[in-house]
Amino acid sequence: MTHPTLILLCKRPAPGYGKQRLAKAIGQDLACQVAEALLSSALEDVLSWPGVVVIAPADVKDREWVKQLVQQQNVNHDRIKVLPQITGSLGLRINALDRTLRHSGFDELIFIGSDAPDITQVNLNEIKELFKNVNVVLKPTIDGGVSIMANNQPWPDLSQLAWSTAQFKTDLTALCQHYGLSIAHLETGFDVDECEDLKRIVHQLAQDQRPARRTLVELAKKIIQIKTSKQKIISHSENNYA
């Protein structure tokens, strides 16, 4: 049985690049550590996928970095492709990847990012089954976005969508329906953008035994403990001067 092609859109973690809402709460260095742990979790998923995998870094200069990441893994490198994203909005970039992959003969596509550690192989396998009856499968997130965008027909023009808003899932659903695409939704999950999401990591992934997830959970616990300790010190100091 053939499997859909799994596409990971990612950024190379670096302090000051990505996860800026999180960085405002915990600092650039810790936010970068979270980004690295999230990327490791996403790689854990894509490298265990039995079908073709496409890793799409945000910057063409990171092509070699991705290749080095893959070479460090004990996997079949032949089924893993590196396809950097073009410049422009996220919608333009996904549309471009969609066109390129379809031109190469890949018809069933699953797009994921690196910031939704609750994605499971069960989710991905469910998409394969849902594709028998629908054109688009989305995994909503609690903040109104989506963590999985899967399609077996070309995406409509995504360039005018307002990404990273509480209305995104609703707007994307409406756009697909406008173009006659049938849609199914997976169970709602979460992605990691804010400090509160670290608590979700600890709670939601408490029983997840995937190695990269265990590392992510321990990092989240450490950061929560650091923030709690700092808050206690600040509170104690304020009480002393009250």
PDB file of C-alpha atoms in Angstrom:
ATOM      1  CA  MET A   1       0.000   0.000   0.000  1.00  0.00           C
ATOM      2  CA  THR A   2       1.333   3.430  -0.912  1.00  0.00           C
ATOM      3  CA  HIS A   3       1.489   6.137   1.719  1.00  0.00           C
ATOM      4  CA  PRO A   4       0.899   9.878   1.381  1.00  0.00           C
ATOM      5  CA  THR A   5       3.974  12.077   1.151  1.00  0.00           C
ATOM      6  CA  LEU A   6       4.796  13.722   4.486  1.00  0.00           C
ATOM      7  CA  ILE A   7       6.177  17.273   4.299  1.00  0.00           C
ATOM      8  CA  LEU A   8       7.843  18.950   7.278  1.00  0.00           C
ATOM      9  CA  LEU A   9       8.090  22.741   7.103  1.00  0.00           C
ATOM     10  CA  CYS A  10      10.774  23.898   9.526  1.00  0.00           C
ATOM     11  CA  LYS A  11      13.153  26.665  10.518  1.00  0.00           C
ATOM     12  CA  ARG A  12      16.709  26.189  11.698  1.00  0.00           C
ATOM     13  CA  PRO A  13      16.577  26.956  15.439  1.00  0.00           C
ATOM     14  CA  ALA A  14      18.631  29.958  16.511  1.00  0.00           C
ATOM     15  CA  PRO A  15      18.277  32.531  19.317  1.00  0.00           C
ATOM     16  CA  GLY A  16      16.168  35.430  18.071  1.00  0.00           C
ATOM     17  CA  TYR A  17      14.754  33.473  15.127  1.00  0.00           C
ATOM     18  CA  GLY A  18      11.296  32.018  15.635  1.00  0.00           C
ATOM     19  CA  LYS A  19       9.318  31.378  18.829  1.00  0.00           C
ATOM     20  CA  GLN A  20       9.429  35.090  19.706  1.00  0.00           C
ATOM     21  CA  ARG A  21       6.226  35.085  21.745  1.00  0.00           C
ATOM     22  CA  LEU A  22       7.714  32.319  23.851  1.00  0.00           C
ATOM     23  CA  ALA A  23      11.054  34.129  24.007  1.00  0.00           C
ATOM     24  CA  LYS A  24       9.407  37.201  25.552  1.00  0.00           C
ATOM     25  CA  ALA A  25       8.371  35.045  28.493  1.00  0.00           C
ATOM     26  CA  ILE A  26      11.394  32.771  28.970  1.00  0.00           C
ATOM     27  CA  GLY A  27      14.284  34.426  27.102  1.00  0.00           C
ATOM     28  CA  GLN A  28      15.890  33.785  23.725  1.00  0.00           C
ATOM     29  CA  ASP A  29      18.196  30.953  24.788  1.00  0.00           C
ATOM     30  CA  LEU A  30      15.514  28.840  26.452  1.00  0.00           C
ATOM     31  CA  ALA A  31      13.109  29.515  23.581  1.00  0.00           C
ATOM     32  CA  CYS A  32      15.787  28.249  21.186  1.00  0.00           C
ATOM     33  CA  GLN A  33      16.172  25.100  23.294  1.00  0.00           C
ATOM     34  CA  VAL A  34      12.422  24.547  23.050  1.00  0.00           C
ATOM     35  CA  ALA A  35      12.561  25.043  19.270  1.00  0.00           C
ATOM     36  CA  GLU A  36      15.364  22.481  19.011  1.00  0.00           C
ATOM     37  CA  ALA A  37      13.420  19.959  21.111  1.00  0.00           C
ATOM     38  CA  LEU A  38      10.282  20.537  19.044  1.00  0.00           C
ATOM     39  CA  LEU A  39      12.219  20.006  15.820  1.00  0.00           C
ATOM     40  CA  SER A  40      13.665  16.767  17.190  1.00  0.00           C
ATOM     41  CA  SER A  41      10.131  15.607  17.969  1.00  0.00           C
ATOM     42  CA  ALA A  42       8.958  16.420  14.452  1.00  0.00           C
ATOM     43  CA  LEU A  43      11.961  14.650  12.932  1.00  0.00           C
ATOM     44  CA  GLU A  44      11.128  11.656  15.106  1.00  0.00           C
ATOM     45  CA  ASP A  45       7.771  11.503  13.320  1.00  0.00           C
ATOM     46  CA  VAL A  46       8.861  12.087   9.745  1.00  0.00           C
ATOM     47  CA  LEU A  47      11.847   9.750   9.886  1.00  0.00           C
ATOM     48  CA  SER A  48       9.635   6.899  11.087  1.00  0.00           C
ATOM     49  CA  TRP A  49       7.057   7.518   8.333  1.00  0.00           C
ATOM     50  CA  PRO A  50       7.032   4.579   5.881  1.00  0.00           C
ATOM     51  CA  GLY A  51       6.367   6.739   2.817  1.00  0.00           C
ATOM     52  CA  VAL A  52       8.277   9.494   1.054  1.00  0.00           C
ATOM     53  CA  VAL A  53       9.334  12.369   3.314  1.00  0.00           C
ATOM     54  CA  VAL A  54      10.084  15.937   2.243  1.00  0.00           C
ATOM     55  CA  ILE A  55      11.874  18.252   4.662  1.00  0.00           C
ATOM     56  CA  ALA A  56      11.348  21.862   3.623  1.00  0.00           C
ATOM     57  CA  PRO A  57      13.583  24.356   5.462  1.00  0.00           C
ATOM     58  CA  ALA A  58      12.476  27.989   5.465  1.00  0.00           C
ATOM     59  CA  ASP A  59      15.812  29.191   4.036  1.00  0.00           C
ATOM     60  CA  VAL A  60      17.505  27.717   0.976  1.00  0.00           C
ATOM     61  CA  LYS A  61      20.852  28.195   2.762  1.00  0.00           C
ATOM     62  CA  ASP A  62      19.800  25.516   5.257  1.00  0.00           C
ATOM     63  CA  ARG A  63      19.652  22.719   2.686  1.00  0.00           C
ATOM     64  CA  GLU A  64      23.014  21.308   3.832  1.00  0.00           C
ATOM     65  CA  TRP A  65      22.027  21.635   7.489  1.00  0.00           C
ATOM     66  CA  VAL A  66      18.960  19.461   6.839  1.00  0.00           C
ATOM     67  CA  LYS A  67      21.036  16.918   4.940  1.00  0.00           C
ATOM     68  CA  GLN A  68      23.414  16.683   7.890  1.00  0.00           C
ATOM     69  CA  LEU A  69      20.494  16.170  10.283  1.00  0.00           C
ATOM     70  CA  VAL A  70      19.200  13.314   8.157  1.00  0.00           C
ATOM     71  CA  GLN A  71      22.624  11.714   7.745  1.00  0.00           C
ATOM     72  CA  GLN A  72      22.908  11.484  11.524  1.00  0.00           C
ATOM     73  CA  GLN A  73      19.840   9.220  11.613  1.00  0.00           C
ATOM     74  CA  ASN A  74      19.762   5.481  11.004  1.00  0.00           C
ATOM     75  CA  VAL A  75      17.143   5.631   8.246  1.00  0.00           C
ATOM     76  CA  ASN A  76      16.743   4.936   4.542  1.00  0.00           C
ATOM     77  CA  HIS A  77      17.992   8.226   3.108  1.00  0.00           C
ATOM     78  CA  ASP A  78      16.689   7.441  -0.386  1.00  0.00           C
ATOM     79  CA  ARG A  79      13.081   8.167   0.554  1.00  0.00           C
ATOM     80  CA  ILE A  80      13.908  11.535   2.181  1.00  0.00           C
ATOM     81  CA  LYS A  81      14.002  14.625  -0.016  1.00  0.00           C
ATOM     82  CA  VAL A  82      15.098  18.152   0.888  1.00  0.00           C
ATOM     83  CA  LEU A  83      13.105  20.913  -0.802  1.00  0.00           C
ATOM     84  CA  PRO A  84      13.685  24.433   0.558  1.00  0.00           C
ATOM     85  CA  GLN A  85      10.735  26.803   0.711  1.00  0.00           C
ATOM     86  CA  ILE A  86      10.512  29.853  -1.525  1.00  0.00           C
ATOM     87  CA  THR A  87      10.380  33.342  -0.030  1.00  0.00           C
ATOM     88  CA  GLY A  88       7.031  34.964   0.700  1.00  0.00           C
ATOM     89  CA  SER A  89       4.048  34.350   2.937  1.00  0.00           C
ATOM     90  CA  LEU A  90       3.387  30.909   4.377  1.00  0.00           C
ATOM     91  CA  GLY A  91       0.472  30.531   1.988  1.00  0.00           C
ATOM     92  CA  LEU A  92       2.677  31.223  -1.032  1.00  0.00           C
ATOM     93  CA  ARG A  93       5.290  28.780   0.242  1.00  0.00           C
ATOM     94  CA  ILE A  94       2.797  25.958   0.773  1.00  0.00           C
ATOM     95  CA  ASN A  95       1.220  26.580  -2.630  1.00  0.00           C
ATOM     96  CA  ALA A  96       4.672  26.404  -4.239  1.00  0.00           C
ATOM     97  CA  LEU A  97       5.571  23.152  -2.474  1.00  0.00           C
ATOM     98  CA  ASP A  98       2.175  21.728  -3.419  1.00  0.00           C
ATOM     99  CA  ARG A  99       2.685  22.533  -7.114  1.00  0.00           C
ATOM    100  CA  THR A 100       6.251  21.235  -7.192  1.00  0.00           C
ATOM    101  CA  LEU A 101       5.405  17.935  -5.530  1.00  0.00           C
ATOM    102  CA  ARG A 102       2.335  17.343  -7.690  1.00  0.00           C
ATOM    103  CA  HIS A 103       4.396  18.047 -10.791  1.00  0.00           C
ATOM    104  CA  SER A 104       6.763  15.309  -9.543  1.00  0.00           C
ATOM    105  CA  GLY A 105       3.900  12.828  -9.237  1.00  0.00           C
ATOM    106  CA  PHE A 106       3.049  13.049  -5.535  1.00  0.00           C
ATOM    107  CA  ASP A 107      -0.733  13.334  -5.208  1.00  0.00           C
ATOM    108  CA  GLU A 108      -1.500  12.779  -1.509  1.00  0.00           C
ATOM    109  CA  LEU A 109       0.316  15.278   0.694  1.00  0.00           C
ATOM    110  CA  ILE A 110       0.473  15.845   4.449  1.00  0.00           C
ATOM    111  CA  PHE A 111       1.934  19.178   5.596  1.00  0.00           C
ATOM    112  CA  ILE A 112       3.112  19.562   9.196  1.00  0.00           C
ATOM    113  CA  GLY A 113       5.225  22.087  11.079  1.00  0.00           C
ATOM    114  CA  SER A 114       7.686  21.540  13.896  1.00  0.00           C
ATOM    115  CA  ASP A 115       5.670  23.083  16.730  1.00  0.00           C
ATOM    116  CA  ALA A 116       2.896  20.519  17.377  1.00  0.00           C
ATOM    117  CA  PRO A 117       4.397  17.687  19.452  1.00  0.00           C
ATOM    118  CA  ASP A 118       1.037  15.998  20.067  1.00  0.00           C
ATOM    119  CA  ILE A 119       0.883  14.747  16.463  1.00  0.00           C
ATOM    120  CA  THR A 120       0.997  10.941  16.418  1.00  0.00           C
ATOM    121  CA  GLN A 121       1.421   8.181  13.877  1.00  0.00           C
ATOM    122  CA  VAL A 122      -2.235   7.376  14.559  1.00  0.00           C
ATOM    123  CA  ASN A 123      -3.143  10.848  13.245  1.00  0.00           C
ATOM    124  CA  LEU A 124      -1.069  10.357  10.116  1.00  0.00           C
ATOM    125  CA  ASN A 125      -2.443   6.881   9.424  1.00  0.00           C
ATOM    126  CA  GLU A 126      -5.983   8.176   9.943  1.00  0.00           C
ATOM    127  CA  ILE A 127      -5.404  10.720   7.177  1.00  0.00           C
ATOM    128  CA  LYS A 128      -4.486   7.930   4.783  1.00  0.00           C
ATOM    129  CA  GLU A 129      -7.880   6.311   5.443  1.00  0.00           C
ATOM    130  CA  LEU A 130      -9.817   9.585   5.281  1.00  0.00           C
ATOM    131  CA  PHE A 131      -8.343  10.347   1.865  1.00  0.00           C
ATOM    132  CA  LYS A 132     -10.553   7.573   0.496  1.00  0.00           C
ATOM    133  CA  ASN A 133     -13.580   9.825   1.038  1.00  0.00           C
ATOM    134  CA  VAL A 134     -12.433  13.452   1.368  1.00  0.00           C
ATOM    135  CA  ASN A 135     -10.025  15.880  -0.304  1.00  0.00           C
ATOM    136  CA  VAL A 136      -8.697  17.752   2.726  1.00  0.00           C
ATOM    137  CA  VAL A 137      -7.915  16.694   6.299  1.00  0.00           C
ATOM    138  CA  LEU A 138      -7.109  19.277   8.981  1.00  0.00           C
ATOM    139  CA  LYS A 139      -5.995  18.870  12.580  1.00  0.00           C
ATOM    140  CA  PRO A 140      -7.283  21.933  14.454  1.00  0.00           C
ATOM    141  CA  THR A 141      -5.437  23.493  17.379  1.00  0.00           C
ATOM    142  CA  ILE A 142      -7.019  25.058  20.433  1.00  0.00           C
ATOM    143  CA  ASP A 143      -5.853  28.551  19.415  1.00  0.00           C
ATOM    144  CA  GLY A 144      -7.887  28.449  16.196  1.00  0.00           C
ATOM    145  CA  GLY A 145      -5.136  27.305  13.871  1.00  0.00           C
ATOM    146  CA  VAL A 146      -4.220  23.920  12.439  1.00  0.00           C
ATOM    147  CA  SER A 147      -1.207  21.660  12.975  1.00  0.00           C
ATOM    148  CA  ILE A 148      -1.815  19.355   9.993  1.00  0.00           C
ATOM    149  CA  MET A 149      -2.936  20.339   6.490  1.00  0.00           C
ATOM    150  CA  ALA A 150      -3.404  17.299   4.258  1.00  0.00           C
ATOM    151  CA  ASN A 151      -4.737  17.303   0.700  1.00  0.00           C
ATOM    152  CA  ASN A 152      -5.231  14.945  -2.231  1.00  0.00           C
ATOM    153  CA  GLN A 153      -6.236  17.782  -4.573  1.00  0.00           C
ATOM    154  CA  PRO A 154      -4.280  21.012  -5.197  1.00  0.00           C
ATOM    155  CA  TRP A 155      -4.647  23.699  -2.569  1.00  0.00           C
ATOM    156  CA  PRO A 156      -6.551  26.798  -3.652  1.00  0.00           C
ATOM    157  CA  ASP A 157      -4.668  30.102  -3.459  1.00  0.00           C
ATOM    158  CA  LEU A 158      -3.619  30.356   0.210  1.00  0.00           C
ATOM    159  CA  SER A 159      -1.790  33.666  -0.116  1.00  0.00           C
ATOM    160  CA  GLN A 160      -4.622  35.859   1.177  1.00  0.00           C
ATOM    161  CA  LEU A 161      -5.274  33.888   4.362  1.00  0.00           C
ATOM    162  CA  ALA A 162      -4.398  35.493   7.696  1.00  0.00           C
ATOM    163  CA  TRP A 163      -2.101  32.929   9.306  1.00  0.00           C
ATOM    164  CA  SER A 164      -1.493  32.664  13.066  1.00  0.00           C
ATOM    165  CA  THR A 165      -4.923  34.042  13.936  1.00  0.00           C
ATOM    166  CA  ALA A 166      -7.810  32.593  15.925  1.00  0.00           C
ATOM    167  CA  GLN A 167      -9.841  32.495  12.695  1.00  0.00           C
ATOM    168  CA  PHE A 168      -7.373  30.595  10.558  1.00  0.00           C
ATOM    169  CA  LYS A 169      -8.959  27.135  10.727  1.00  0.00           C
ATOM    170  CA  THR A 170     -12.383  28.634  10.024  1.00  0.00           C
ATOM    171  CA  ASP A 171     -11.058  30.706   7.112  1.00  0.00           C
ATOM    172  CA  LEU A 172      -9.138  27.787   5.597  1.00  0.00           C
ATOM    173  CA  THR A 173     -12.171  25.515   5.884  1.00  0.00           C
ATOM    174  CA  ALA A 174     -14.382  28.115   4.188  1.00  0.00           C
ATOM    175  CA  LEU A 175     -11.839  28.622   1.390  1.00  0.00           C
ATOM    176  CA  CYS A 176     -11.622  24.891   0.678  1.00  0.00           C
ATOM    177  CA  GLN A 177     -15.402  24.527   0.703  1.00  0.00           C
ATOM    178  CA  HIS A 178     -15.714  27.480  -1.685  1.00  0.00           C
ATOM    179  CA  TYR A 179     -13.599  25.538  -4.183  1.00  0.00           C
ATOM    180  CA  GLY A 180     -15.622  22.358  -3.725  1.00  0.00           C
ATOM    181  CA  LEU A 181     -13.105  20.449  -1.631  1.00  0.00           C
ATOM    182  CA  SER A 182     -14.545  18.021   0.920  1.00  0.00           C
ATOM    183  CA  ILE A 183     -13.044  18.256   4.409  1.00  0.00           C
ATOM    184  CA  ALA A 184     -12.564  16.108   7.500  1.00  0.00           C
ATOM    185  CA  HIS A 185     -11.140  17.201  10.846  1.00  0.00           C
ATOM    186  CA  LEU A 186      -8.993  15.204  13.240  1.00  0.00           C
ATOM    187  CA  GLU A 187      -9.235  15.660  16.993  1.00  0.00           C
ATOM    188  CA  THR A 188      -8.168  19.096  18.226  1.00  0.00           C
ATOM    189  CA  GLY A 189      -4.605  19.396  19.462  1.00  0.00           C
ATOM    190  CA  PHE A 190      -2.208  22.211  20.341  1.00  0.00           C
ATOM    191  CA  ASP A 191       0.928  23.892  19.117  1.00  0.00           C
ATOM    192  CA  VAL A 192       3.636  25.644  21.091  1.00  0.00           C
ATOM    193  CA  ASP A 193       3.728  29.431  20.824  1.00  0.00           C
ATOM    194  CA  GLU A 194       3.188  30.762  24.346  1.00  0.00           C
ATOM    195  CA  CYS A 195       4.599  30.039  27.789  1.00  0.00           C
ATOM    196  CA  GLU A 196       1.299  28.412  28.821  1.00  0.00           C
ATOM    197  CA  ASP A 197       1.848  25.819  26.108  1.00  0.00           C
ATOM    198  CA  LEU A 198       4.762  24.406  28.111  1.00  0.00           C
ATOM    199  CA  LYS A 199       2.233  23.212  30.687  1.00  0.00           C
ATOM    200  CA  ARG A 200       0.294  21.526  27.902  1.00  0.00           C
ATOM    201  CA  ILE A 201       3.457  19.701  26.859  1.00  0.00           C
ATOM    202  CA  VAL A 202       3.893  18.334  30.375  1.00  0.00           C
ATOM    203  CA  HIS A 203       0.236  17.377  30.733  1.00  0.00           C
ATOM    204  CA  GLN A 204      -0.597  16.112  27.242  1.00  0.00           C
ATOM    205  CA  LEU A 205       2.645  14.209  26.653  1.00  0.00           C
ATOM    206  CA  ALA A 206       3.002  12.768  30.151  1.00  0.00           C
ATOM    207  CA  GLN A 207       2.521   9.200  28.901  1.00  0.00           C
ATOM    208  CA  ASP A 208       4.210   9.635  25.511  1.00  0.00           C
ATOM    209  CA  GLN A 209       7.222   7.318  25.382  1.00  0.00           C
ATOM    210  CA  ARG A 210       8.783   8.586  22.160  1.00  0.00           C
ATOM    211  CA  PRO A 211      12.376   9.551  23.101  1.00  0.00           C
ATOM    212  CA  ALA A 212      12.352  13.090  21.701  1.00  0.00           C
ATOM    213  CA  ARG A 213       9.040  13.750  23.451  1.00  0.00           C
ATOM    214  CA  ARG A 214      10.510  12.604  26.772  1.00  0.00           C
ATOM    215  CA  THR A 215      13.342  15.102  26.296  1.00  0.00           C
ATOM    216  CA  LEU A 216      10.831  17.830  25.414  1.00  0.00           C
ATOM    217  CA  VAL A 217       8.714  17.109  28.497  1.00  0.00           C
ATOM    218  CA  GLU A 218      11.747  17.280  30.789  1.00  0.00           C
ATOM    219  CA  LEU A 219      12.818  20.589  29.222  1.00  0.00           C
ATOM    220  CA  ALA A 220       9.314  22.015  29.684  1.00  0.00           C
ATOM    221  CA  LYS A 221       9.323  20.935  33.340  1.00  0.00           C
ATOM    222  CA  LYS A 222      12.721  22.589  33.845  1.00  0.00           C
ATOM    223  CA  ILE A 223      11.574  25.890  32.330  1.00  0.00           C
ATOM    224  CA  ILE A 224       8.347  25.896  34.341  1.00  0.00           C
ATOM    225  CA  GLN A 225      10.369  25.293  37.506  1.00  0.00           C
ATOM    226  CA  ILE A 226      12.746  28.156  36.652  1.00  0.00           C
ATOM    227  CA  LYS A 227       9.858  30.552  36.034  1.00  0.00           C
ATOM    228  CA  THR A 228       8.090  29.480  39.224  1.00  0.00           C
ATOM    229  CA  SER A 229      11.259  30.024  41.266  1.00  0.00           C
ATOM    230  CA  LYS A 230      11.780  33.489  39.764  1.00  0.00           C
ATOM    231  CA  GLN A 231       8.182  34.448  40.479  1.00  0.00           C
ATOM    232  CA  LYS A 232       8.572  33.364  44.105  1.00  0.00           C
ATOM    233  CA  ILE A 233      11.732  35.455  44.464  1.00  0.00           C
ATOM    234  CA  ILE A 234      10.013  38.505  42.950  1.00  0.00           C
ATOM    235  CA  SER A 235       6.975  38.030  45.162  1.00  0.00           C
ATOM    236  CA  HIS A 236       9.176  37.669  48.242  1.00  0.00           C
ATOM    237  CA  SER A 237      11.115  40.832  47.359  1.00  0.00           C
ATOM    238  CA  GLU A 238       7.930  42.822  46.813  1.00  0.00           C
ATOM    239  CA  ASN A 239       6.576  41.697  50.178  1.00  0.00           C
ATOM    240  CA  ASN A 240       9.781  42.800  51.898  1.00  0.00           C
ATOM    241  CA  TYR A 241       9.445  46.296  50.458  1.00  0.00           C
ATOM    242  CA  ALA A 242       5.692  46.570  50.980  1.00  0.00           C
TER     243      ALA A 242
END
